[in-house]
Coordinates of C-alpha atoms in Angstrom, one line a residue:
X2 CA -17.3 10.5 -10.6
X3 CA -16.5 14.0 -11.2
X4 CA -13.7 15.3 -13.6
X5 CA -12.1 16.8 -11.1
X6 CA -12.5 13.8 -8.7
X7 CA -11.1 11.6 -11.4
X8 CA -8.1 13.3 -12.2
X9 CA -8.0 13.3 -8.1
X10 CA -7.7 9.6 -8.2
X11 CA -5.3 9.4 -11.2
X12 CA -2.8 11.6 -9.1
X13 CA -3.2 9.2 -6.5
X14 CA -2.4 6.2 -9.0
X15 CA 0.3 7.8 -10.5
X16 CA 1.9 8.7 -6.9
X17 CA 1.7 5.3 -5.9
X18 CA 3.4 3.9 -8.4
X19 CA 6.3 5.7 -9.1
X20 CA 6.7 5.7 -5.2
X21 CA 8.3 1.6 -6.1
X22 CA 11.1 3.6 -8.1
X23 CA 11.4 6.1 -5.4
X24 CA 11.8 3.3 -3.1
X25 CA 14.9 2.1 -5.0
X26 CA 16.7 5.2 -4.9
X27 CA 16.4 5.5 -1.3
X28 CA 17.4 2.5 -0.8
X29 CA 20.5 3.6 -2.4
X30 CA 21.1 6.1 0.5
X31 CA 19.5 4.3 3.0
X32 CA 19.7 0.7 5.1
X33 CA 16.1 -0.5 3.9
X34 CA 14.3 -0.5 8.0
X35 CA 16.1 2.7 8.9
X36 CA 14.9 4.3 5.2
X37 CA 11.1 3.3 6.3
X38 CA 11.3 4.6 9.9
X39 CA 12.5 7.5 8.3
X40 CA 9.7 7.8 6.1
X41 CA 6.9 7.1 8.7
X42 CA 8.8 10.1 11.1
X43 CA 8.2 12.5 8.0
X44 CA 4.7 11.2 8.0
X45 CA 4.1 11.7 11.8
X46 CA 5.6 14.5 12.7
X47 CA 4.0 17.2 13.4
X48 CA 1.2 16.0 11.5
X49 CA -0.1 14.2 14.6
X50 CA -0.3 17.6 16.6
X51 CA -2.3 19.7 13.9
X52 CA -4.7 16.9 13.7
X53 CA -5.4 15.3 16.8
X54 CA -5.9 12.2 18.7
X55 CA -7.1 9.0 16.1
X56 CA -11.2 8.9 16.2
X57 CA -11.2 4.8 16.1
X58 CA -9.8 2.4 18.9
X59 CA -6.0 2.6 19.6
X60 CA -6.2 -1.2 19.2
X61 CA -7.0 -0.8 15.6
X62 CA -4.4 2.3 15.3
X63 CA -1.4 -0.2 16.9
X64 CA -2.4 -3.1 14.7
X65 CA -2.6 -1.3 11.4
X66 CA 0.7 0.3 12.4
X67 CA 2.5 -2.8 13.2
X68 CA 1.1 -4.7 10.5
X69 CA 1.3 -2.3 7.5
X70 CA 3.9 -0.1 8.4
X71 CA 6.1 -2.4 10.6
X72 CA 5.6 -5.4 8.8
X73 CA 4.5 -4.8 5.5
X74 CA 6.6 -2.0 4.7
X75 CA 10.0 -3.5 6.7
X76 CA 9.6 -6.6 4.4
X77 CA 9.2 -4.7 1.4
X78 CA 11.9 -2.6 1.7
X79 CA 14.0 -5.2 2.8
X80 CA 13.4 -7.1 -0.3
X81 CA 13.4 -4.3 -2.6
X82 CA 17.4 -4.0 -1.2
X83 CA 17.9 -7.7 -2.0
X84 CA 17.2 -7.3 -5.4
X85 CA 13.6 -7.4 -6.6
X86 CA 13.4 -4.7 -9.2
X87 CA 10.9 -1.6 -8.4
X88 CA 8.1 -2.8 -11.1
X89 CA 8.3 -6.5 -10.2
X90 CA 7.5 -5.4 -6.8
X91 CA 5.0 -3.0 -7.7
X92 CA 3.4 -6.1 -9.2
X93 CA 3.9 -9.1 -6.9
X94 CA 2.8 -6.9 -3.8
X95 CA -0.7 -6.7 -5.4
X96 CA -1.1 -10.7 -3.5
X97 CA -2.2 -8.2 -0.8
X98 CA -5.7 -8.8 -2.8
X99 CA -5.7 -12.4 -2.3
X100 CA -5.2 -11.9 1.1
X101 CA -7.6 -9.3 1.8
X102 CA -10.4 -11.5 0.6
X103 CA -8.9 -14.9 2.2
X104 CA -8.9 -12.8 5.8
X105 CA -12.4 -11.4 5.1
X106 CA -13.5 -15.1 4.6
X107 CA -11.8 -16.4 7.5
X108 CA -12.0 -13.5 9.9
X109 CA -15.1 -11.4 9.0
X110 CA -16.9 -14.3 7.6
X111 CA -17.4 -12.9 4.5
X112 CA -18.9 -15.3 1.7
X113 CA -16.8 -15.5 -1.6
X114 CA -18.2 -14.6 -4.4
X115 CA -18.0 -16.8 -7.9
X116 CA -15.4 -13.7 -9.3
X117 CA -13.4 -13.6 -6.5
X118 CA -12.9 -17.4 -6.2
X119 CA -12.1 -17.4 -10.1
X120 CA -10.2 -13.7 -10.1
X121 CA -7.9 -15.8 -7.1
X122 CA -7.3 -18.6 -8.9
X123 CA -6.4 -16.2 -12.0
X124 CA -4.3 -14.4 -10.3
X125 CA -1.9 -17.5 -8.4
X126 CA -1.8 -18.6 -11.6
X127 CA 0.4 -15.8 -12.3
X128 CA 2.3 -15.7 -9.4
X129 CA 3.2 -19.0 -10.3
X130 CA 4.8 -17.6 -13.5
X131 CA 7.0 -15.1 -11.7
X132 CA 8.3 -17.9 -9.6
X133 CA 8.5 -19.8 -12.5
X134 CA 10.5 -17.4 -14.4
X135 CA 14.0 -18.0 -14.2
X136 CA 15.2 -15.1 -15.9
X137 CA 14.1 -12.8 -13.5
X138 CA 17.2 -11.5 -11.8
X139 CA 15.1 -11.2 -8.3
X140 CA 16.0 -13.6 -6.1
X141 CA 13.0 -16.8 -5.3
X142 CA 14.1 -15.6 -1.3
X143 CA 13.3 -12.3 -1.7
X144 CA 10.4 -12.4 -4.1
X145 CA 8.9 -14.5 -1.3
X146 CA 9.6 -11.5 1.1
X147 CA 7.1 -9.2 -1.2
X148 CA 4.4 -11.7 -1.3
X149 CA 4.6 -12.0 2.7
X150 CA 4.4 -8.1 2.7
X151 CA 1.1 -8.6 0.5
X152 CA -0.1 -10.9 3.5
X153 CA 0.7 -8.3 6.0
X154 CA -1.2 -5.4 3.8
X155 CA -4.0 -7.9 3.9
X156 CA -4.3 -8.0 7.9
X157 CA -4.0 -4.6 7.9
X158 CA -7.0 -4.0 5.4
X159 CA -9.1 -6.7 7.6
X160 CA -8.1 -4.6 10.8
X161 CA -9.0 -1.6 8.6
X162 CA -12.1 -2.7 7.5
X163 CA -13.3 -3.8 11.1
X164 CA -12.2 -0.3 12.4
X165 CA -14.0 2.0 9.6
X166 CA -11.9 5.0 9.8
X167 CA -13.7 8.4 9.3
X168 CA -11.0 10.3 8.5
X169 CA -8.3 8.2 6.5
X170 CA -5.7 10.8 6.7
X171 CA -5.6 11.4 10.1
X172 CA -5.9 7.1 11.2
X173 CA -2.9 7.0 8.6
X174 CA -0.5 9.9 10.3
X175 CA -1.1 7.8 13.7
X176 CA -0.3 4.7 12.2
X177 CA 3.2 6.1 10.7
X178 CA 3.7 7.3 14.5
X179 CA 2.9 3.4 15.7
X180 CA 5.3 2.5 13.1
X181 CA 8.4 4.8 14.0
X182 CA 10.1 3.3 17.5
X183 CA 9.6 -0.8 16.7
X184 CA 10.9 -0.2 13.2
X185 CA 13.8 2.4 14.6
X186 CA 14.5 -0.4 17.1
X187 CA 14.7 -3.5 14.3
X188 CA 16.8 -0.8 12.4
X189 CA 19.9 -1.1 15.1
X190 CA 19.2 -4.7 15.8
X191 CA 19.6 -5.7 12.4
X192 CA 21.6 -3.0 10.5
X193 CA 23.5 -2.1 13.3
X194 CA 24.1 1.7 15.0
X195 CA 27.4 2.3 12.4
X196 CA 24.9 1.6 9.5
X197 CA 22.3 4.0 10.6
X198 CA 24.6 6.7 11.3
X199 CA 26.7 6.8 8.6
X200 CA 23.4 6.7 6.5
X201 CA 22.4 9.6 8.3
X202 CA 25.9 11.5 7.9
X203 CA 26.2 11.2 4.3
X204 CA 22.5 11.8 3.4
X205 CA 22.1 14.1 0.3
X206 CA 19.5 15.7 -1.3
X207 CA 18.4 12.7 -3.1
X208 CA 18.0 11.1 -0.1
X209 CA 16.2 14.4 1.4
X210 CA 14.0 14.0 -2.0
X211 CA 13.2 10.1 -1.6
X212 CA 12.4 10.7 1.5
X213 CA 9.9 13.3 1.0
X214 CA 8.1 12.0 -1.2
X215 CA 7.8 8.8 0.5
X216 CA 6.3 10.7 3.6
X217 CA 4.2 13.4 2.0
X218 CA 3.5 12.6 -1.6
X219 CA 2.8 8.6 -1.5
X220 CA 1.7 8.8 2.4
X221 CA 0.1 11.8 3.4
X222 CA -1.4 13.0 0.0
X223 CA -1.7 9.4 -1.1
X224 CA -4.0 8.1 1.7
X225 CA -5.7 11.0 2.1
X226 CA -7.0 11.5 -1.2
X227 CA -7.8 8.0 -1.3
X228 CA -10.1 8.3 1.9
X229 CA -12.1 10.7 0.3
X230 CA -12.9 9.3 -2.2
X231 CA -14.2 6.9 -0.4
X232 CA -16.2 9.1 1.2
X233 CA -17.8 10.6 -1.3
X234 CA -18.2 7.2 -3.8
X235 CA -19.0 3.6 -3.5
X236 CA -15.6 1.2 -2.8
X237 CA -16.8 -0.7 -6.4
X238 CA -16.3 3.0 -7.8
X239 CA -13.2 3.6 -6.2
X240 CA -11.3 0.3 -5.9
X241 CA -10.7 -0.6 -9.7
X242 CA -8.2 2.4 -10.0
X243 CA -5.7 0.4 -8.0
X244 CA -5.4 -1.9 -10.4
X245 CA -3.4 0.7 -12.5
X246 CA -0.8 1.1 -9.7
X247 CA 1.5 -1.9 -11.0
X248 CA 1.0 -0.6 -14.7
X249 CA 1.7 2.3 -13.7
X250 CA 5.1 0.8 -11.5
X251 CA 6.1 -1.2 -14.2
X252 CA 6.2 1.8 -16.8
X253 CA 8.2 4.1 -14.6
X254 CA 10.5 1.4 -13.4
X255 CA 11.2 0.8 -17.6
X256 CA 11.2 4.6 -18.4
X257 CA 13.3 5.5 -15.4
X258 CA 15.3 2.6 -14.2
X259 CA 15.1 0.5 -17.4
X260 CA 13.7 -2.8 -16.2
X261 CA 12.5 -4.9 -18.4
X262 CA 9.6 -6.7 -18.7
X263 CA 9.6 -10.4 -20.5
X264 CA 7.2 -12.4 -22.0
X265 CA 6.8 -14.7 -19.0
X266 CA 6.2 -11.8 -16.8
X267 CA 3.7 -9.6 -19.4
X268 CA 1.8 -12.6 -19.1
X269 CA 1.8 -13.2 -15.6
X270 CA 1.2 -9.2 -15.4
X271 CA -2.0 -9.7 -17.1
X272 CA -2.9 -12.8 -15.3
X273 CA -2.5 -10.8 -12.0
X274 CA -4.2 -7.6 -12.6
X275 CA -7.1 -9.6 -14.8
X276 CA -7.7 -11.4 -11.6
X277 CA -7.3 -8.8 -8.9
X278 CA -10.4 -7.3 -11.5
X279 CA -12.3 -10.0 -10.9
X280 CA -11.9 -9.8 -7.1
X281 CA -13.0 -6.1 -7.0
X282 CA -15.4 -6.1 -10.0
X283 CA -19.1 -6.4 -8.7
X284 CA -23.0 -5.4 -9.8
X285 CA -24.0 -2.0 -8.7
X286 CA -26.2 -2.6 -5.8
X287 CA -30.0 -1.0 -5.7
X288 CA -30.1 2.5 -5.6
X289 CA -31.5 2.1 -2.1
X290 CA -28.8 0.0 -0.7
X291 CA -25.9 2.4 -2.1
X292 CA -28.0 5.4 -0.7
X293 CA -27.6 3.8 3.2
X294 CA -24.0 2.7 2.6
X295 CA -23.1 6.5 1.9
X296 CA -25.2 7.7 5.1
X297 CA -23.2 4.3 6.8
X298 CA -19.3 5.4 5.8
X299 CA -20.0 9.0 5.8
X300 CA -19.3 12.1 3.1
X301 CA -17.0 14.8 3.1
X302 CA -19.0 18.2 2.9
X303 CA -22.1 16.7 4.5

């Protein structure tokens, strides 16, 4: 990877996890669905009409919409308001691995490796020791919302997978647009039309802020650099560097929001990130085999 490239990825890191503090403050200003439509609008619009139509199915464009930014953000952001803290989150959302390679077993019929069985097993194991861990001021309810968010973010990474977008950026500004109406509507079901416009009345430029980078720094930028990356490198190349995202989450929640971190939950930190490792963690194929799956996914500048 190139240094320019690297520091490219380490922006991306970075971006995605302070955007769990970000998060909090928003939610500050903001009923949690109404907040996420909010953010997926930014996202859209008028992205959608400087970059055209999606080149993939609309079946996989409405399914990643629904599941990531419908589902796995609503449930997120929901339980973010209910009390997890922004680095616990940052953490416990990384069960989205788990799930990824359970679906890819199940669905694509993928066969485990030894690593990813054992980085699994490593990694419930420290799940367990959040639940366990009754000094955490979360709530068990709402810790359980975040892990169902991780199982949402792994159906949209099978659906993802199955779809092999060739332009990340532009599959992800369609998917915010999926996401904007259903989560709009579950905004005035649930929180109610007084909620949403008093939100919307008294908005300030924190809000303005939180919102902004939710839509263009963690979204746009975020998922776009990511793609290319992609592009241009092998997934085993690219993949490991989201194991900094909870570190990462977990500093700036203690540096900017002081949470702290136990024992109990350093550990199970560890235990999580050690196995999401494992899960990603694999021997460089032969130089022949990487050379076709570059021609296969594609390269930016080619």
């Amino acid at each position: 990877m190139t240094p320019r490239d690297l520091l490219l990825a380490l922006a991306v890191v970075v971006a995605w996890g302070v955007n769990f503090v970000v998060i909090e403050v928003g939610l500050e200003n903001f009923p949690p669905l109404l907040f996420s439509a909010l953010r997926f609008f930014l996202a859209a619009v008028p992205a959608i009409f400087l970059l055209g139509r999606p080149r993939v199915a609309w079946r996989y464009v409405v399914g990643v919409g629904l599941a990531l930014g419908v589902a796995k953000f609503g449930l997120l952001f929901i339980a973010m308001d209910r009390g997890v803290p922004a680095g616990l989150s940052s953490l416990v959302l990384q069960s989205q691995v788990i799930f990824t390679v359970l679906f890819a077993i199940v669905v694509l019929r993928e066969r485990p490796r030894s690593t990813q069985v054992a980085g699994i097993t490593i990694a419930c194991v420290g799940m367990l020791l959040i639940m366990l861990d009754r000094g955490l001021s979360a709530p068990l309810g709402a810790l359980a919302l975040v892990i169902a968010a991780g199982a949402c973010w792994g159906v949209s990474n099978t659906i993802t997978r199955h779809a092999k977008p060739q332009d990340t950026l532009r599959f992800m500004v369609w998917v915010s647009a999926v996401a904007v109406v259903p989560l709009l509507l579950l905004s005035l079901i649930v929180e109610g039309p007084r909620a949403d416009v008093d939100a919307l009345r008294s908005i300030d430029l924190t809000g303005v802020g939180a919102l902004g980078y939710l839509a263009f720094v963690a979204t746009l930028f975020g998922f776009g650099v990511w793609g290319y990356l992609l592009r241009q490198y092998d997934a085993s190349t690219v993949a490991p560097f989201s194991l900094l995202v909870p570190v990462v989450g977990m500093g700036a929640a203690w540096l900017l929001r002081g949470e702290a971190i136990g024992v109990q939950q350093a550990v199970a930190a560890v235990l999580i990130i050690g196995g999401m490792a494992c899960t990603v963690v694999r021997r460089r194929p032969p130089r022949t085999a990487a050379a076709g799956e570059r021609i296969l996914t594609g390269s930016v500048g080619r």
